[in-house]
Amino acid sequence: MEDKKFNVNIPEGYDGRPIEIIFREGTAADQLPNKEPQKIEISGVIGSPLRFLEKRVDLLDQKKCNIQVDRESMKIKLTINESDYYKGTITGTVTLSQVFSAFGINTGKKWEPNKLGNFIKMHRSYFKDKQEWMLLVDKLKSFNAKVNQSIEKKKIESGSYSDCISAEVNSNLPAFFRVSLPVFVGTEDTSIEVEFDHEIDGKDVQLTLVSPGAMEVLESYRNSCIDQVLEGIKSVAPDIVIIEL
């Protein structure tokens, strides 16, 4: 076996006790490749930016962060290290509940009466008055309406004429119905009054669902929960700029 020599540096103040030396032969393991840092992109409920700041504010330079508030889209976005290519974003959103979105209230969604009847039939749990629910399903599935149209000719000052067509729909549906459901994810059921709008498409009549009450709930909750989160952010990180879009 070939003799091998090693240079050993004796530490200052060595007291003469044996020194154990371990050496290994073979090829050294490959060095792990250097990787660039990852961008932080987190999306969650409306309070997510506040939750992040509560646990990370001591690690951040608040002067390099910003908060963007988009009330129309019901979002709050926190950006950290804003001038850095690897800046991070934490976005909180107020989200409509799945069942509220499925009804299509205040969205202009058009329903064929029979299909709306089948939909409401499968969502009985959101009707506190089961008698009202049963009658509503029956009327939708046996929907009938009378459309009265009138045509009025109008003479314009320039001498030309135009035809004005107006239509009135009389149907067997009630003026409104009431449902109790969560408007937003994570909120309790809210009782809202829903009205029918009739839209004429040739000889067919389609229905849209509208609810001024649901709009009031949406506006009130959206603003209150966003304002609550912003107040929390101001308390935890007062030097972060807040920008309303």
PDB file of C-alpha atoms in Angstrom, residues 68-221:
ATOM      1  CA  GLN A  68     -53.257  48.259  -3.662  1.00  0.00           C
ATOM      2  CA  VAL A  69     -57.001  48.274  -2.954  1.00  0.00           C
ATOM      3  CA  ASP A  70     -59.466  47.452  -5.740  1.00  0.00           C
ATOM      4  CA  ARG A  71     -62.947  47.693  -4.244  1.00  0.00           C
ATOM      5  CA  GLU A  72     -64.678  46.965  -7.546  1.00  0.00           C
ATOM      6  CA  SER A  73     -62.875  43.616  -7.839  1.00  0.00           C
ATOM      7  CA  MET A  74     -63.034  43.183  -4.051  1.00  0.00           C
ATOM      8  CA  LYS A  75     -59.239  42.680  -3.734  1.00  0.00           C
ATOM      9  CA  ILE A  76     -56.359  43.830  -1.533  1.00  0.00           C
ATOM     10  CA  LYS A  77     -52.843  43.155  -2.881  1.00  0.00           C
ATOM     11  CA  LEU A  78     -49.676  43.480  -0.815  1.00  0.00           C
ATOM     12  CA  THR A  79     -46.424  43.847  -2.781  1.00  0.00           C
ATOM     13  CA  ILE A  80     -43.111  43.377  -0.972  1.00  0.00           C
ATOM     14  CA  ASN A  81     -39.687  44.442  -2.317  1.00  0.00           C
ATOM     15  CA  GLU A  82     -41.575  46.375  -4.997  1.00  0.00           C
ATOM     16  CA  SER A  83     -38.483  47.351  -7.038  1.00  0.00           C
ATOM     17  CA  ASP A  84     -36.968  43.854  -6.955  1.00  0.00           C
ATOM     18  CA  TYR A  85     -37.404  41.465  -9.887  1.00  0.00           C
ATOM     19  CA  TYR A  86     -38.205  38.766  -7.341  1.00  0.00           C
ATOM     20  CA  LYS A  87     -40.807  40.885  -5.557  1.00  0.00           C
ATOM     21  CA  GLY A  88     -43.599  39.055  -3.791  1.00  0.00           C
ATOM     22  CA  THR A  89     -47.355  39.547  -3.862  1.00  0.00           C
ATOM     23  CA  ILE A  90     -49.992  38.446  -1.375  1.00  0.00           C
ATOM     24  CA  THR A  91     -53.539  38.949  -2.625  1.00  0.00           C
ATOM     25  CA  GLY A  92     -56.719  38.745  -0.587  1.00  0.00           C
ATOM     26  CA  THR A  93     -60.111  38.532  -2.282  1.00  0.00           C
ATOM     27  CA  VAL A  94     -63.748  38.705  -1.235  1.00  0.00           C
ATOM     28  CA  THR A  95     -65.299  35.779  -3.131  1.00  0.00           C
ATOM     29  CA  LEU A  96     -68.949  35.228  -3.945  1.00  0.00           C
ATOM     30  CA  SER A  97     -70.280  31.893  -2.748  1.00  0.00           C
ATOM     31  CA  GLN A  98     -70.681  29.124  -5.295  1.00  0.00           C
ATOM     32  CA  VAL A  99     -74.439  28.838  -4.816  1.00  0.00           C
ATOM     33  CA  PHE A 100     -75.038  32.607  -5.125  1.00  0.00           C
ATOM     34  CA  SER A 101     -73.032  32.645  -8.355  1.00  0.00           C
ATOM     35  CA  ALA A 102     -74.983  29.633  -9.633  1.00  0.00           C
ATOM     36  CA  PHE A 103     -78.303  31.501  -9.322  1.00  0.00           C
ATOM     37  CA  GLY A 104     -76.862  34.248 -11.533  1.00  0.00           C
ATOM     38  CA  ILE A 105     -78.529  37.007  -9.513  1.00  0.00           C
ATOM     39  CA  ASN A 106     -77.769  40.523 -10.842  1.00  0.00           C
ATOM     40  CA  THR A 107     -75.486  39.129 -13.547  1.00  0.00           C
ATOM     41  CA  GLY A 108     -77.874  39.249 -16.502  1.00  0.00           C
ATOM     42  CA  LYS A 109     -77.794  35.472 -16.801  1.00  0.00           C
ATOM     43  CA  LYS A 110     -80.745  34.302 -18.902  1.00  0.00           C
ATOM     44  CA  TRP A 111     -82.823  31.321 -17.820  1.00  0.00           C
ATOM     45  CA  GLU A 112     -85.343  29.285 -19.742  1.00  0.00           C
ATOM     46  CA  PRO A 113     -88.281  28.950 -17.314  1.00  0.00           C
ATOM     47  CA  ASN A 114     -88.215  25.132 -17.320  1.00  0.00           C
ATOM     48  CA  LYS A 115     -84.451  24.987 -16.665  1.00  0.00           C
ATOM     49  CA  LEU A 116     -84.771  27.525 -13.856  1.00  0.00           C
ATOM     50  CA  GLY A 117     -87.564  25.383 -12.413  1.00  0.00           C
ATOM     51  CA  ASN A 118     -85.296  22.323 -12.422  1.00  0.00           C
ATOM     52  CA  PHE A 119     -82.463  24.338 -10.864  1.00  0.00           C
ATOM     53  CA  ILE A 120     -84.640  25.655  -8.047  1.00  0.00           C
ATOM     54  CA  LYS A 121     -86.072  22.171  -7.514  1.00  0.00           C
ATOM     55  CA  MET A 122     -82.545  20.874  -6.781  1.00  0.00           C
ATOM     56  CA  HIS A 123     -81.829  23.734  -4.345  1.00  0.00           C
ATOM     57  CA  ARG A 124     -84.743  23.317  -1.980  1.00  0.00           C
ATOM     58  CA  SER A 125     -82.524  23.759   1.107  1.00  0.00           C
ATOM     59  CA  TYR A 126     -82.191  27.502   0.369  1.00  0.00           C
ATOM     60  CA  PHE A 127     -85.958  28.087   0.674  1.00  0.00           C
ATOM     61  CA  LYS A 128     -87.246  28.427   4.228  1.00  0.00           C
ATOM     62  CA  ASP A 129     -90.861  28.372   3.038  1.00  0.00           C
ATOM     63  CA  LYS A 130     -91.214  24.931   1.414  1.00  0.00           C
ATOM     64  CA  GLN A 131     -94.738  25.755   0.232  1.00  0.00           C
ATOM     65  CA  GLU A 132     -93.449  28.794  -1.632  1.00  0.00           C
ATOM     66  CA  TRP A 133     -90.631  26.691  -3.087  1.00  0.00           C
ATOM     67  CA  MET A 134     -93.045  24.016  -4.332  1.00  0.00           C
ATOM     68  CA  LEU A 135     -95.402  26.539  -5.949  1.00  0.00           C
ATOM     69  CA  LEU A 136     -92.497  28.370  -7.582  1.00  0.00           C
ATOM     70  CA  VAL A 137     -91.132  25.167  -9.124  1.00  0.00           C
ATOM     71  CA  ASP A 138     -94.602  24.245 -10.396  1.00  0.00           C
ATOM     72  CA  LYS A 139     -95.170  27.673 -11.986  1.00  0.00           C
ATOM     73  CA  LEU A 140     -91.760  27.677 -13.666  1.00  0.00           C
ATOM     74  CA  LYS A 141     -92.206  24.199 -15.112  1.00  0.00           C
ATOM     75  CA  SER A 142     -95.683  25.084 -16.377  1.00  0.00           C
ATOM     76  CA  PHE A 143     -94.674  28.606 -17.364  1.00  0.00           C
ATOM     77  CA  ASN A 144     -97.031  30.586 -19.550  1.00  0.00           C
ATOM     78  CA  ALA A 145     -96.934  34.235 -20.494  1.00  0.00           C
ATOM     79  CA  LYS A 146     -98.893  36.625 -22.646  1.00  0.00           C
ATOM     80  CA  VAL A 147     -96.921  39.167 -24.620  1.00  0.00           C
ATOM     81  CA  ASN A 148     -98.699  42.309 -25.709  1.00  0.00           C
ATOM     82  CA  GLN A 149     -96.832  44.259 -28.360  1.00  0.00           C
ATOM     83  CA  SER A 150     -97.709  47.631 -29.809  1.00  0.00           C
ATOM     84  CA  ILE A 151     -96.128  49.532 -32.669  1.00  0.00           C
ATOM     85  CA  GLU A 152     -96.249  53.327 -32.746  1.00  0.00           C
ATOM     86  CA  LYS A 153     -95.141  55.384 -35.710  1.00  0.00           C
ATOM     87  CA  LYS A 154     -93.368  58.616 -34.857  1.00  0.00           C
ATOM     88  CA  LYS A 155     -92.551  61.442 -37.236  1.00  0.00           C
ATOM     89  CA  ILE A 156     -89.160  63.005 -36.708  1.00  0.00           C
ATOM     90  CA  GLU A 157     -88.660  66.730 -37.341  1.00  0.00           C
ATOM     91  CA  SER A 158     -86.428  65.993 -40.330  1.00  0.00           C
ATOM     92  CA  GLY A 159     -89.406  64.427 -42.054  1.00  0.00           C
ATOM     93  CA  SER A 160     -88.467  60.751 -41.599  1.00  0.00           C
ATOM     94  CA  TYR A 161     -90.474  58.235 -39.646  1.00  0.00           C
ATOM     95  CA  SER A 162     -89.517  55.653 -37.016  1.00  0.00           C
ATOM     96  CA  ASP A 163     -91.372  52.695 -35.552  1.00  0.00           C
ATOM     97  CA  CYS A 164     -91.434  52.401 -31.738  1.00  0.00           C
ATOM     98  CA  ILE A 165     -92.127  48.871 -30.540  1.00  0.00           C
ATOM     99  CA  SER A 166     -93.141  48.288 -26.928  1.00  0.00           C
ATOM    100  CA  ALA A 167     -93.996  45.007 -25.241  1.00  0.00           C
ATOM    101  CA  GLU A 168     -95.665  44.049 -22.002  1.00  0.00           C
ATOM    102  CA  VAL A 169     -95.343  40.570 -20.499  1.00  0.00           C
ATOM    103  CA  ASN A 170     -97.944  39.066 -18.199  1.00  0.00           C
ATOM    104  CA  SER A 171     -96.898  35.712 -16.745  1.00  0.00           C
ATOM    105  CA  ASN A 172     -98.058  33.283 -14.079  1.00  0.00           C
ATOM    106  CA  LEU A 173     -94.954  33.905 -11.955  1.00  0.00           C
ATOM    107  CA  PRO A 174     -95.051  35.727  -8.612  1.00  0.00           C
ATOM    108  CA  ALA A 175     -93.583  39.227  -8.404  1.00  0.00           C
ATOM    109  CA  PHE A 176     -90.692  37.876  -6.297  1.00  0.00           C
ATOM    110  CA  PHE A 177     -89.475  34.932  -4.218  1.00  0.00           C
ATOM    111  CA  ARG A 178     -87.241  34.742  -1.176  1.00  0.00           C
ATOM    112  CA  VAL A 179     -84.111  32.627  -0.683  1.00  0.00           C
ATOM    113  CA  SER A 180     -81.723  32.275   2.256  1.00  0.00           C
ATOM    114  CA  LEU A 181     -78.132  31.638   1.185  1.00  0.00           C
ATOM    115  CA  PRO A 182     -74.542  32.818   1.774  1.00  0.00           C
ATOM    116  CA  VAL A 183     -73.654  35.698  -0.544  1.00  0.00           C
ATOM    117  CA  PHE A 184     -69.897  35.342   0.134  1.00  0.00           C
ATOM    118  CA  VAL A 185     -67.633  32.400   0.894  1.00  0.00           C
ATOM    119  CA  GLY A 186     -67.422  31.839   4.629  1.00  0.00           C
ATOM    120  CA  THR A 187     -70.428  33.991   5.577  1.00  0.00           C
ATOM    121  CA  GLU A 188     -73.734  32.967   7.114  1.00  0.00           C
ATOM    122  CA  ASP A 189     -76.962  32.628   5.129  1.00  0.00           C
ATOM    123  CA  THR A 190     -78.686  35.901   4.255  1.00  0.00           C
ATOM    124  CA  SER A 191     -82.376  36.163   3.371  1.00  0.00           C
ATOM    125  CA  ILE A 192     -82.800  38.085   0.115  1.00  0.00           C
ATOM    126  CA  GLU A 193     -85.758  38.941  -2.085  1.00  0.00           C
ATOM    127  CA  VAL A 194     -85.340  38.034  -5.766  1.00  0.00           C
ATOM    128  CA  GLU A 195     -87.436  39.451  -8.614  1.00  0.00           C
ATOM    129  CA  PHE A 196     -88.017  38.221 -12.157  1.00  0.00           C
ATOM    130  CA  ASP A 197     -87.218  40.232 -15.248  1.00  0.00           C
ATOM    131  CA  HIS A 198     -88.806  38.954 -18.460  1.00  0.00           C
ATOM    132  CA  GLU A 199     -86.884  39.268 -21.715  1.00  0.00           C
ATOM    133  CA  ILE A 200     -88.590  38.677 -25.063  1.00  0.00           C
ATOM    134  CA  ASP A 201     -86.626  36.731 -27.668  1.00  0.00           C
ATOM    135  CA  GLY A 202     -88.883  36.402 -30.671  1.00  0.00           C
ATOM    136  CA  LYS A 203     -91.765  34.251 -29.492  1.00  0.00           C
ATOM    137  CA  ASP A 204     -89.868  33.018 -26.449  1.00  0.00           C
ATOM    138  CA  VAL A 205     -89.603  34.633 -23.022  1.00  0.00           C
ATOM    139  CA  GLN A 206     -86.441  34.258 -20.956  1.00  0.00           C
ATOM    140  CA  LEU A 207     -85.973  35.164 -17.305  1.00  0.00           C
ATOM    141  CA  THR A 208     -83.239  37.033 -15.442  1.00  0.00           C
ATOM    142  CA  LEU A 209     -82.982  37.258 -11.666  1.00  0.00           C
ATOM    143  CA  VAL A 210     -82.440  40.620  -9.975  1.00  0.00           C
ATOM    144  CA  SER A 211     -82.193  41.569  -6.317  1.00  0.00           C
ATOM    145  CA  PRO A 212     -81.634  45.118  -5.032  1.00  0.00           C
ATOM    146  CA  GLY A 213     -81.316  43.607  -1.542  1.00  0.00           C
ATOM    147  CA  ALA A 214     -78.451  41.353  -2.612  1.00  0.00           C
ATOM    148  CA  MET A 215     -76.695  44.357  -4.153  1.00  0.00           C
ATOM    149  CA  GLU A 216     -76.988  46.237  -0.857  1.00  0.00           C
ATOM    150  CA  VAL A 217     -75.555  43.253   1.033  1.00  0.00           C
ATOM    151  CA  LEU A 218     -72.675  43.005  -1.446  1.00  0.00           C
ATOM    152  CA  GLU A 219     -71.798  46.693  -1.244  1.00  0.00           C
ATOM    153  CA  SER A 220     -72.047  46.857   2.540  1.00  0.00           C
ATOM    154  CA  TYR A 221     -70.071  43.684   3.258  1.00  0.00           C
TER     155      TYR A 221
END
